[in-house]
Amino acid sequence: MKLLKDKIILEGVVVNSEILKVSSFLNHQLDVKLLDAIGDEFSKLFCKKNVTRILTIESSGIALACVVARKMNNVPVVFAKKNKSGNVPEDVYTTSIYSFTHNKSYDIIVSKNFLHKDDNVLIIDDFLAKGSALNGLIDIIKQSGANFVGAGIAIEKGFQDGGKKLREQGFQIESLVIIEKMDCCGNIFFKN
Ligand code: G4P
């Protein structure tokens, strides 16, 4: 997606060869016009999937998921919560996620009230790296018995293997921008 790629080139900050900072338009301040265009893209890519619910994970996925939902008949958006207390409440689906970026594990929860076995669920998220978050969300969908129709990702780091492994399993993973490499001089090399 040219608009997103141009924005990354203009405002993205290469922190190191692994991490790209996009706080000025996606992770802290939000560029709503860009989000709107991203919503258009994902709604086109998944328009034939009869999506009934969008699933994401707090926090940065929420805004993106909402704009996509607006373009897809206002389907409900559900976000997995990061469980900060040691206790797991009743009536939730839960799974553990290991974040390579933050080097720690955390549990996510989704209320059983908000995912049903007759749902066609689209996952939306901002970043795809090693795929831990995405695999956790897919696990939650499996627990609910719902149908996972695919995932829409704004920025995939193609040099990490999350997207590759998920596509090998036959899942439809659509990334609007795939970064092949970043170097220590701040250069970003794109795949698409
Ligand atoms: P993975 O799920 O694909 O394995 O990735 P990982 O656990 O490493 O990512 C954990 C968090 O870091 C996620 O956000 C993810 O969106 C974010 N992330 C991963 N790589 C990058 C990157 O290069 N740049 C930026 N800006 N974020 C990255 P989170 O911790 O859940 O935080 P939130 O922003 O959604 O609140």
Coordinates of C-alpha atoms in Angstrom, one line a residue, residues 61-138:
G61 CA -4.8 -2.8 17.2
I62 CA -8.0 -1.2 18.4
A63 CA -8.1 1.9 16.3
L64 CA -7.3 0.0 13.2
A65 CA -9.9 -2.7 13.9
C66 CA -12.5 0.0 14.3
V67 CA -11.9 1.7 11.0
V68 CA -12.0 -1.7 9.3
A69 CA -15.3 -2.5 11.0
R70 CA -16.8 0.8 9.8
K71 CA -16.1 -0.4 6.2
M72 CA -17.5 -3.9 6.9
N73 CA -21.1 -3.3 7.8
N74 CA -20.1 -2.1 11.3
V75 CA -19.4 -5.6 12.6
P76 CA -18.5 -5.7 16.3
V77 CA -14.9 -5.3 17.3
V78 CA -13.6 -7.4 20.1
F79 CA -10.1 -6.7 21.6
A80 CA -8.2 -9.3 23.6
K81 CA -7.2 -7.7 26.9
K82 CA -3.8 -8.2 28.4
N83 CA -4.5 -9.8 31.8
K84 CA -2.6 -7.8 34.4
S85 CA -3.9 -9.5 37.5
G86 CA -2.7 -13.0 38.3
N87 CA -6.3 -14.3 38.4
V88 CA -8.1 -15.5 35.3
P89 CA -11.7 -14.5 35.5
E90 CA -14.4 -17.0 34.8
D91 CA -16.1 -17.2 31.4
V92 CA -13.1 -16.1 29.3
Y93 CA -11.0 -17.7 26.7
T94 CA -7.4 -17.3 27.6
T95 CA -3.9 -18.0 26.2
S96 CA -0.4 -17.1 26.9
I97 CA 1.7 -15.0 24.5
Y98 CA 5.5 -14.5 24.5
S99 CA 6.6 -11.2 23.2
F100 CA 10.1 -11.3 21.6
T101 CA 10.0 -7.5 21.4
H102 CA 9.5 -7.1 25.1
N103 CA 11.1 -10.4 26.1
K104 CA 8.2 -11.4 28.4
S105 CA 5.1 -13.5 28.5
Y106 CA 1.7 -12.3 29.2
D107 CA -1.8 -13.8 29.2
I108 CA -4.7 -12.4 27.1
I109 CA -8.3 -12.9 27.7
V110 CA -11.5 -12.6 25.7
S111 CA -15.0 -12.9 27.3
K112 CA -17.0 -15.9 26.1
N113 CA -19.9 -13.5 25.5
F114 CA -18.1 -11.8 22.6
L115 CA -17.0 -14.7 20.4
H116 CA -19.4 -17.4 19.2
K117 CA -19.0 -20.6 17.3
D118 CA -21.1 -19.3 14.4
D119 CA -18.8 -16.3 13.9
N120 CA -16.5 -15.6 11.0
V121 CA -13.6 -13.8 12.6
L122 CA -11.1 -11.5 11.0
I123 CA -8.0 -10.5 13.0
I124 CA -6.6 -7.0 12.5
D125 CA -3.3 -5.8 14.0
D126 CA -0.7 -3.2 13.5
F127 CA 2.5 -5.3 13.4
L128 CA 3.4 -8.8 12.6
A129 CA 6.8 -9.9 13.8
K130 CA 7.3 -13.5 15.0
G131 CA 3.6 -14.1 15.1
S132 CA 3.2 -14.7 18.8
A133 CA 0.2 -12.3 19.2
L134 CA -1.4 -13.6 16.0
N135 CA -1.0 -17.2 17.1
G136 CA -2.5 -16.3 20.5
L137 CA -5.5 -14.7 18.9
I138 CA -6.0 -17.7 16.5

